[in-house]
Coordinates of C-alpha atoms in Angstrom, one line a residue:
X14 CA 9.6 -57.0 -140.3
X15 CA 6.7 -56.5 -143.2
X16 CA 4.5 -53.2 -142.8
X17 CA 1.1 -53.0 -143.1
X18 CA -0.3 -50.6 -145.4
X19 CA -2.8 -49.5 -142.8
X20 CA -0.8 -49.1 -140.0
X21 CA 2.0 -46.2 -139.4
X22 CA 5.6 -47.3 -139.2
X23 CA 8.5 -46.6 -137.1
X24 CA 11.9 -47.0 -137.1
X25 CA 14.6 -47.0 -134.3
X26 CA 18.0 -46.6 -135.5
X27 CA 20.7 -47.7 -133.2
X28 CA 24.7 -47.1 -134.0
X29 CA 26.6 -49.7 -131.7
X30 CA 30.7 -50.4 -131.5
X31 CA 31.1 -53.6 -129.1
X32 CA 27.7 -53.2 -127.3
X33 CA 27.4 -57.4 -126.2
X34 CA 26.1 -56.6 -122.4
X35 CA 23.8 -54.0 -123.6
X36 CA 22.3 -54.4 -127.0
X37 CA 20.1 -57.3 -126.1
X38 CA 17.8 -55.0 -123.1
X39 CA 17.7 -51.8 -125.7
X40 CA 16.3 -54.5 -128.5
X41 CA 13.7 -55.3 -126.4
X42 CA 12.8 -52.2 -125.1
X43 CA 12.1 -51.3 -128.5
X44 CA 10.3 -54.3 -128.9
X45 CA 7.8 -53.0 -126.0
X46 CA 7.4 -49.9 -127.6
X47 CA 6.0 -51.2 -131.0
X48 CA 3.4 -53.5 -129.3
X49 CA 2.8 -50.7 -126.7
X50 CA 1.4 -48.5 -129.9
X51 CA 0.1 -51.5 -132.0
X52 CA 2.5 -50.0 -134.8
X53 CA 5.1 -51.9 -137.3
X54 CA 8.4 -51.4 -136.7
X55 CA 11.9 -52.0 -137.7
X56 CA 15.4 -51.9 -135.8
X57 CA 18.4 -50.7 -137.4
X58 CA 21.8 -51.6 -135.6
X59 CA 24.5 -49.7 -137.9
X60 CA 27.6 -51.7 -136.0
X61 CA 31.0 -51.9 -136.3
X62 CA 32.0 -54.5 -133.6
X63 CA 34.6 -56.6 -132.7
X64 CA 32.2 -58.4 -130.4
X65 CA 29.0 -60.4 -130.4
X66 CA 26.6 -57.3 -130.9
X67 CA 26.0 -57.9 -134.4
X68 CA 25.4 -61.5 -133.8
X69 CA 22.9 -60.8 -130.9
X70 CA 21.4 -57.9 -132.8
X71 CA 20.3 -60.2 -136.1
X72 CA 19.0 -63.0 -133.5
X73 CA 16.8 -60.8 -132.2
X74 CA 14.8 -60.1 -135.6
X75 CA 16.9 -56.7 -135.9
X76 CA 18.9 -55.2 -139.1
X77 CA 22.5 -55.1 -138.8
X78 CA 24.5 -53.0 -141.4
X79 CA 28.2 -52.9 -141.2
X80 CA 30.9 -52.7 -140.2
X81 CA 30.5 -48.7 -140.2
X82 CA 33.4 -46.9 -139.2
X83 CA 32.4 -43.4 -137.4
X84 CA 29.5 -42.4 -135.2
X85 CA 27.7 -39.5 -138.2
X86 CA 28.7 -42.5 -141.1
X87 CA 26.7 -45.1 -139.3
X88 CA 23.9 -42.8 -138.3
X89 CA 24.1 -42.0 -142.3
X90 CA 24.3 -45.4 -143.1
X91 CA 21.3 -46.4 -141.0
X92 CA 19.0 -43.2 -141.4
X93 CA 19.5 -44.5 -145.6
X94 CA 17.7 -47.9 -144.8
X95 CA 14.8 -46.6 -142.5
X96 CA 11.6 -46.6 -144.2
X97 CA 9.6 -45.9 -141.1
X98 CA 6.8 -42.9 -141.2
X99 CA 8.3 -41.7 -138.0
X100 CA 11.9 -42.6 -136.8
X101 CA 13.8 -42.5 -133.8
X102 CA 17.8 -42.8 -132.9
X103 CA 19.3 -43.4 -130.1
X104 CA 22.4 -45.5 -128.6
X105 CA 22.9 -49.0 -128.1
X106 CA 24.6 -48.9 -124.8
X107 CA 21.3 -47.7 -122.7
X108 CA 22.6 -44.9 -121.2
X109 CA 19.2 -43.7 -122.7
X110 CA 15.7 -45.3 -122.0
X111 CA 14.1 -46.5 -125.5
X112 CA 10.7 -47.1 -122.8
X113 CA 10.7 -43.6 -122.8
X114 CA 10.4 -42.8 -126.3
X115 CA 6.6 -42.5 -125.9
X116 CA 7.5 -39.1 -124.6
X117 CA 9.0 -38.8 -128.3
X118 CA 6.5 -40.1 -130.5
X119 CA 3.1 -38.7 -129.0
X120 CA 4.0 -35.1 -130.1
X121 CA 5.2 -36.2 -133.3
X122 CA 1.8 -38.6 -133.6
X123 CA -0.2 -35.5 -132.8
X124 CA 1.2 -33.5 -135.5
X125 CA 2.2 -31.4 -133.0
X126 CA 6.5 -31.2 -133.9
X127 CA 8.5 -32.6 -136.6
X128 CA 11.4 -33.3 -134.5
X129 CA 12.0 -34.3 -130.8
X130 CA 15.0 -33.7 -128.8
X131 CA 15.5 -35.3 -125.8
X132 CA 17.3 -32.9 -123.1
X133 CA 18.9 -34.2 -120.2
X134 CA 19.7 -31.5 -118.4
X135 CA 16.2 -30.8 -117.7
X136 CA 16.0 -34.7 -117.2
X137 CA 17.3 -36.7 -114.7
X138 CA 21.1 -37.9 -115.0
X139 CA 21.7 -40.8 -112.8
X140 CA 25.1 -40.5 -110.6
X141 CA 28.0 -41.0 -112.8
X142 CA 26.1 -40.7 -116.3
X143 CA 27.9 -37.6 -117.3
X144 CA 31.1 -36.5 -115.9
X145 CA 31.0 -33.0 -114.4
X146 CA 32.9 -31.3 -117.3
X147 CA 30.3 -32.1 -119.5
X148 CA 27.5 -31.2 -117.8
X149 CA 28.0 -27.8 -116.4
X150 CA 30.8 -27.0 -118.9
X151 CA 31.4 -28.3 -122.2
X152 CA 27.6 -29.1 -122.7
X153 CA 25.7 -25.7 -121.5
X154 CA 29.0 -24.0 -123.6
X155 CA 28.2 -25.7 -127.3
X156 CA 24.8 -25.5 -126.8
X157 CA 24.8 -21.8 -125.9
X158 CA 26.4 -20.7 -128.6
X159 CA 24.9 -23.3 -131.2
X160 CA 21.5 -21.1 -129.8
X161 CA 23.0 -18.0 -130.6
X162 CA 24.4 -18.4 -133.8
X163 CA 21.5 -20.5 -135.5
X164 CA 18.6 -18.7 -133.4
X165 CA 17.8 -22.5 -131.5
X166 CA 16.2 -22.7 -128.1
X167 CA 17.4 -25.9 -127.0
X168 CA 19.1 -26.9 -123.7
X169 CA 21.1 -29.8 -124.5
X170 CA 22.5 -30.1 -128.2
X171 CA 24.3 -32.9 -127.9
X172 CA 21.3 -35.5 -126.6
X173 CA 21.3 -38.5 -128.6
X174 CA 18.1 -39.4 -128.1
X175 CA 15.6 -37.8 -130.9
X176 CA 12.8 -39.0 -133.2
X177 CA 11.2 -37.0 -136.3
X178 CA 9.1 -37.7 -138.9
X179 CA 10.5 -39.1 -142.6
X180 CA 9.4 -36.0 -144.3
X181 CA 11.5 -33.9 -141.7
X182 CA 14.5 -36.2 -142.3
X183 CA 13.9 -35.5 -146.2
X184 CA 14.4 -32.3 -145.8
X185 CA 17.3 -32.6 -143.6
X186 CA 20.8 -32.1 -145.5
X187 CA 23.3 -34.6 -143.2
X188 CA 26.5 -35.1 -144.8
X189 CA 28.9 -34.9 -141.5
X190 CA 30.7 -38.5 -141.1
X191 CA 31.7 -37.8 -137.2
X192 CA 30.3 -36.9 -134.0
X193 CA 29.2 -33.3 -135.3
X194 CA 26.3 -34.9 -137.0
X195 CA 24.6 -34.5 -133.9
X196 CA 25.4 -30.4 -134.3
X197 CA 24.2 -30.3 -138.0
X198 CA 21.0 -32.3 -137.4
X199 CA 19.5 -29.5 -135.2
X200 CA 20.9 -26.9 -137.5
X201 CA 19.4 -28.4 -140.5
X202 CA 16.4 -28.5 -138.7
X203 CA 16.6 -25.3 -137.9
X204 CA 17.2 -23.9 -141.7
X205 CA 14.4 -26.2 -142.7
X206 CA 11.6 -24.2 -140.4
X207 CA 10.9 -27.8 -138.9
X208 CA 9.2 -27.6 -135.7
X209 CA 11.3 -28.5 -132.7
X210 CA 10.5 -29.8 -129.3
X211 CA 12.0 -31.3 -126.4
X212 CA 11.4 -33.4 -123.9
X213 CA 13.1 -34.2 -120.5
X214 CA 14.4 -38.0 -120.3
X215 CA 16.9 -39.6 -117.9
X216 CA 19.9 -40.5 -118.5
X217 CA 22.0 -43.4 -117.2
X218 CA 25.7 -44.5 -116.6
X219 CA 27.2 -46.7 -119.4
X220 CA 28.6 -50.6 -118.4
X221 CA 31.5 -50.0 -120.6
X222 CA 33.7 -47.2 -120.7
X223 CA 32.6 -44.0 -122.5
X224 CA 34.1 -43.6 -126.1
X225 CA 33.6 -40.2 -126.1
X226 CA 36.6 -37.7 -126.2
X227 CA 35.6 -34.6 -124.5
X228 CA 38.3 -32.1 -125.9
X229 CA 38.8 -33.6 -129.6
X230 CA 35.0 -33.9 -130.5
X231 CA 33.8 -30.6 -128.3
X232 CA 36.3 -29.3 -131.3
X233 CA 34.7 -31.1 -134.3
X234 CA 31.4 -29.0 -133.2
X235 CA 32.9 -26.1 -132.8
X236 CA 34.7 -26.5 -135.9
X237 CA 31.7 -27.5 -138.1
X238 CA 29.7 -24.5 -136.4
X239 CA 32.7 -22.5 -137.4
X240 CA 32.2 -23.5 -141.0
X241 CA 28.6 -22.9 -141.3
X242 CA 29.1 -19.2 -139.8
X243 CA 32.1 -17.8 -140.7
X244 CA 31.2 -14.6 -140.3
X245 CA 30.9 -13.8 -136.0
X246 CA 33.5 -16.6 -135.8
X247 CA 36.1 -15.1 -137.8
X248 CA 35.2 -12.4 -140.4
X249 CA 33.7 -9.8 -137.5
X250 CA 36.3 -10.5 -135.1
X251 CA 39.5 -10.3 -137.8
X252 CA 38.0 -7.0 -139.1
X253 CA 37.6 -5.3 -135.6
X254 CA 41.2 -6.9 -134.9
X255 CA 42.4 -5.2 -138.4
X256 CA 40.5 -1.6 -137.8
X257 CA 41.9 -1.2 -134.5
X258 CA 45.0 -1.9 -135.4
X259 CA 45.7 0.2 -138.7
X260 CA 43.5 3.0 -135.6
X261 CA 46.9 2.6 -133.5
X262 CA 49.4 2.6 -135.9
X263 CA 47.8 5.4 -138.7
X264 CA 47.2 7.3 -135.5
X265 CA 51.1 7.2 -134.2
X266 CA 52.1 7.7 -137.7
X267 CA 50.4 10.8 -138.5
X268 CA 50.9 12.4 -135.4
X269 CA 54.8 11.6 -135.9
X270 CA 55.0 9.9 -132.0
X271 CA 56.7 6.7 -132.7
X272 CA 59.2 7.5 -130.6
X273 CA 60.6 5.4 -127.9
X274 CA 58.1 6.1 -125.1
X275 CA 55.3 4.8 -128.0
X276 CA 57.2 1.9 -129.3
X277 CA 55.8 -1.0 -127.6
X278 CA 52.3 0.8 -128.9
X279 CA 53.1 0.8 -132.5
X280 CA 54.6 -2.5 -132.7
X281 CA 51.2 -3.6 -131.1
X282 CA 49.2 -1.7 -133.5
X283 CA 51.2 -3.7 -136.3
X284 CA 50.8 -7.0 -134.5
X285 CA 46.9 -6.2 -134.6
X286 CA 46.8 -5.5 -138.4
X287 CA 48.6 -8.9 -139.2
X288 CA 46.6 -10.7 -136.6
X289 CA 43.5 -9.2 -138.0
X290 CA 44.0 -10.1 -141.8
X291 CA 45.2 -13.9 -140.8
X292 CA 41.7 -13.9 -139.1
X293 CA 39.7 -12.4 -142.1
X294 CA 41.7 -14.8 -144.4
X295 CA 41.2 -18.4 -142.8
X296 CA 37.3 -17.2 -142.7
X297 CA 37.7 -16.7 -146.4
X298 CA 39.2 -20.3 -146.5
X299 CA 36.0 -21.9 -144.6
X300 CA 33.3 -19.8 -146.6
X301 CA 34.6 -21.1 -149.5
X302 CA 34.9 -24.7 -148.3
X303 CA 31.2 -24.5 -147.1
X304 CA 30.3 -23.4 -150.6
X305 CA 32.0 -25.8 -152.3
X306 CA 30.1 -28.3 -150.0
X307 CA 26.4 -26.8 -150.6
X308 CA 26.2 -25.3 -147.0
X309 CA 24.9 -22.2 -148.2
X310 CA 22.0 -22.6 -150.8
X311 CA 20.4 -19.2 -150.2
X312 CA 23.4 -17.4 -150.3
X313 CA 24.9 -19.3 -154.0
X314 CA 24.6 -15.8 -156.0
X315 CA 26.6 -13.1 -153.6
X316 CA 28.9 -15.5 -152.1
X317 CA 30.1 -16.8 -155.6
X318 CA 30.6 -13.1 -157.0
X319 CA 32.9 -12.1 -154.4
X320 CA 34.9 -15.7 -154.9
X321 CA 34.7 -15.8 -158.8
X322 CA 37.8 -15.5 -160.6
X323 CA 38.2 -11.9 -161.2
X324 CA 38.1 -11.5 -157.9
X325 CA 40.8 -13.3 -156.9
X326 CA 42.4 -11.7 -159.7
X327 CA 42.2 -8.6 -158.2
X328 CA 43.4 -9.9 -154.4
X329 CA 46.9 -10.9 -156.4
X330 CA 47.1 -7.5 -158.0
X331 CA 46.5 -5.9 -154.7
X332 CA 48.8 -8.2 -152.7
X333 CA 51.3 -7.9 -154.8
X334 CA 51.4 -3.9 -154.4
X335 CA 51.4 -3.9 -150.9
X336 CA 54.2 -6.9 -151.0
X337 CA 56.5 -4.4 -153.6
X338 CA 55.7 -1.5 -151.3
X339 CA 57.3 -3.4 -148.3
X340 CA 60.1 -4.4 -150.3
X341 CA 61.0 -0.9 -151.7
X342 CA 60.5 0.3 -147.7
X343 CA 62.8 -2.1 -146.5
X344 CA 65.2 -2.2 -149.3
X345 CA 65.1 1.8 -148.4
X346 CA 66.1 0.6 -144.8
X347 CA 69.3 -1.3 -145.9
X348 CA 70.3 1.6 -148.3
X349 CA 70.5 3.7 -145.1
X350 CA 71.9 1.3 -143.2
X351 CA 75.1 0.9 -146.2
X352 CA 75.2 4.8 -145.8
X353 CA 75.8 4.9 -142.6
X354 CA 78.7 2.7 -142.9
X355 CA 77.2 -0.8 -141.1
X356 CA 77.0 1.4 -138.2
X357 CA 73.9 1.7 -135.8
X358 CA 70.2 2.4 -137.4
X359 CA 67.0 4.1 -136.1
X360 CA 65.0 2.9 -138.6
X361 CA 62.9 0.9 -136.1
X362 CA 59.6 2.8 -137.7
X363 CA 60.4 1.9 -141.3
X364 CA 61.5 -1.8 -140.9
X365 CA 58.1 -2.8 -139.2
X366 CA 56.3 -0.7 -141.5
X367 CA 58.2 -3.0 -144.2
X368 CA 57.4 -6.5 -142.4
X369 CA 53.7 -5.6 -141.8
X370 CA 53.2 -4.6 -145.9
X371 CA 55.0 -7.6 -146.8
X372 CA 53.2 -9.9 -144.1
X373 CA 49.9 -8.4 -145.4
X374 CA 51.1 -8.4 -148.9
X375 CA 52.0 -11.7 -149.2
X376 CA 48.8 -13.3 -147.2
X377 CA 46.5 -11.7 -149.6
X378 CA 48.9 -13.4 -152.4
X379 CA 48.2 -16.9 -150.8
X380 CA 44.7 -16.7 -150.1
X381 CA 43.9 -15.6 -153.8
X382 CA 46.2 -18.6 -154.7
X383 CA 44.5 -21.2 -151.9
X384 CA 41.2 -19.7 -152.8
X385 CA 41.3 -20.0 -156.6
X386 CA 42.6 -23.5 -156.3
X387 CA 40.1 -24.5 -153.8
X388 CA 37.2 -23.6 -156.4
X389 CA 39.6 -24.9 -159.7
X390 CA 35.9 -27.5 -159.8
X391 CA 33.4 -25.1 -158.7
X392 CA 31.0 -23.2 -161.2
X393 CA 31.0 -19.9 -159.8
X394 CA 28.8 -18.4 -162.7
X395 CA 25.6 -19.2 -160.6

């Protein structure tokens, strides 16, 4: 369809996988919805069917791009081609109302938000549109804590249904190929200071069944919130972890009550400190992935000084102590253990003393190695 210069544009991108019995009615829903506001419009079907949606789709005056394997690479793909002033997304299977999307675009018309998110949960969700598990569960959970971490006020993170204006998507950063581009939209938004709104819509059961996989992608968003915040995910936690147990074990030690009775204690306290550094390490591992991806562009200068090379150099030095010191404490074991004649040791203290230096010891050699490899490409010098 041709715009007029005159007129504002919108446009409706759609992402569709074997959508026959349902792509027709969201079409011309959309349809209504230009005529209903006089405006030019274009419809963008980002498929990757085995079916007759594509066909359908392009009969119907709509673009069809594809085959586009994954649900963020065809919302990519089809966000690339829209050209509309304002532009909305939603599925193809009609499980949400494209009439409704007047709710969407008078706020957005009115200068009144830059982005709209539907919420269903404050909607209504017809019988046996969304299985209990996600609704009171899974849902409320990601939500809640993509609230908390990136300081949102949203009820239901994962609505498909949204609209924003072209400058808002322009400033929005999506990169994410899979289902947790619905996760980094908001939190780009978010970052960017665009203005966010919702709005209650109903939502309906699908004809098809759902292609939705409740515990693998709940995991993507967790995982992709994991990388953007590395910090309360892992870095807090695996230091608290790490104090409390080098509390409990400096604590048994100094007071000389690793006996017996405090065994099970100390061994704790050493199971703490090794738990603790894994923790602090594999957030290491994602802060420096999200650098290397450009998730943290107000943060380039301190988080590259800490990761630059002589940095890392100094993790290896310091690894490698520790790792020599649990050596030469367990090498100390065995030469009691040959003195005794290969008779019985109660060295019990010593030799977990040994396994926790040279655990420690040898993590902090691995993650200077991982670390320095995983930035070989990246200009740390910022």
């Amino acid at each position: 369809m041709l715009y007029k210069l005159d007129m504002p544009s919108l446009s409706i991108v759609m992402p569709s996988m074997n959508e026959e019995e349902t792509i027709r009615i969201c079409i011309e829903k959309a349809q209504s919805i230009f005529k209903k506001y006089s405006i030019e419009g274009e419809i963008i079907i980002a498929d990757n069917s085995s079916d007759r949606t594509a066909e359908i789709a392009a009969s119907m005056g709509a673009k069809v791009i594809g085959p586009i394997k994954g649900y963020g690479n065809a919302y990519l793909k089809g966000l690339a081609e829209a050209k509309g002033d304002y532009i909305a997304i939603a599925d193809a299977d009609n499980t949400y109302d494209l009439l409704e999307l007047d709710k969407f675009l008078d706020p957005l018309m009115a200068g009144d938000a830059d982005f709209i998110m539907g919420t269903r949960l404050k909607g209504d969700i017809k019988k046996g549109a969304m299985p209990w598990l996600h609704q009171y569960i899974g849902n409320p959970f990601l939500t809640g804590m993509l609230n908390l971490l990136f300081g949102t006020k949203i009820s239901d993170a994962h609505c498909g249904m949204r609209a924003f204006t072209k400058e808002a998507l322009e400033k929005m950063d999506l990169k994410t190929h899979g289902m947790e581009l619905a996760s980094e939209m908001i939190i780009e938004a978010a970052k960017c200071g665009l203005r966010i709104k919702e709005v209650p819509i109903t939502y309906y059961s699908r004809r098809t069944p759902s292609k939705l996989r409740s515990f693998q992608d709940g995991w993507r968003h967790i995982r992709f919130m994991m990388l953007y915040r590395p910090l309360p995910f892992l870095f807090l936690p695996g230091a608290v972890v790490f104090v409390l147990g080098a509390l409990i074990t400096g604590s048994l030690l100094l007071t000389g009550n690793v006996a017996e009775n405090r065994l099970h204690s100390f061994i704790l306290g050493c199971m703490l400190l090794i738990l603790g550094g894994q923790m602090i390490s594999t957030g290491g591992y994602l802060k420096t992935y999200g650098l290397i991806r450009g998730m943290y562009p107000n943060d380039k200068g301190n988080t590259a000084k800490w990761l630059n090379y002589h940095s890392l150099e100094k993790e290896l030095f310091a690894g490698s102590i520790i790792l020599i010191a649990g050596i030469l404490l367990g090498l100390k074991v065995v030469y009691t253990w040959i003195s005794s004649g290969y008779g019985s040791l109660s060295e019990v203290k010593s030799a977990v003393i040994s396994m926790v230096f040279a655990f420690i010891g040898l993590q902090m050699i691995f993650s200077a190695i991982v670390l320095s490899v995983m930035l070989l490409e990246v200009d740390t010098d910022w």
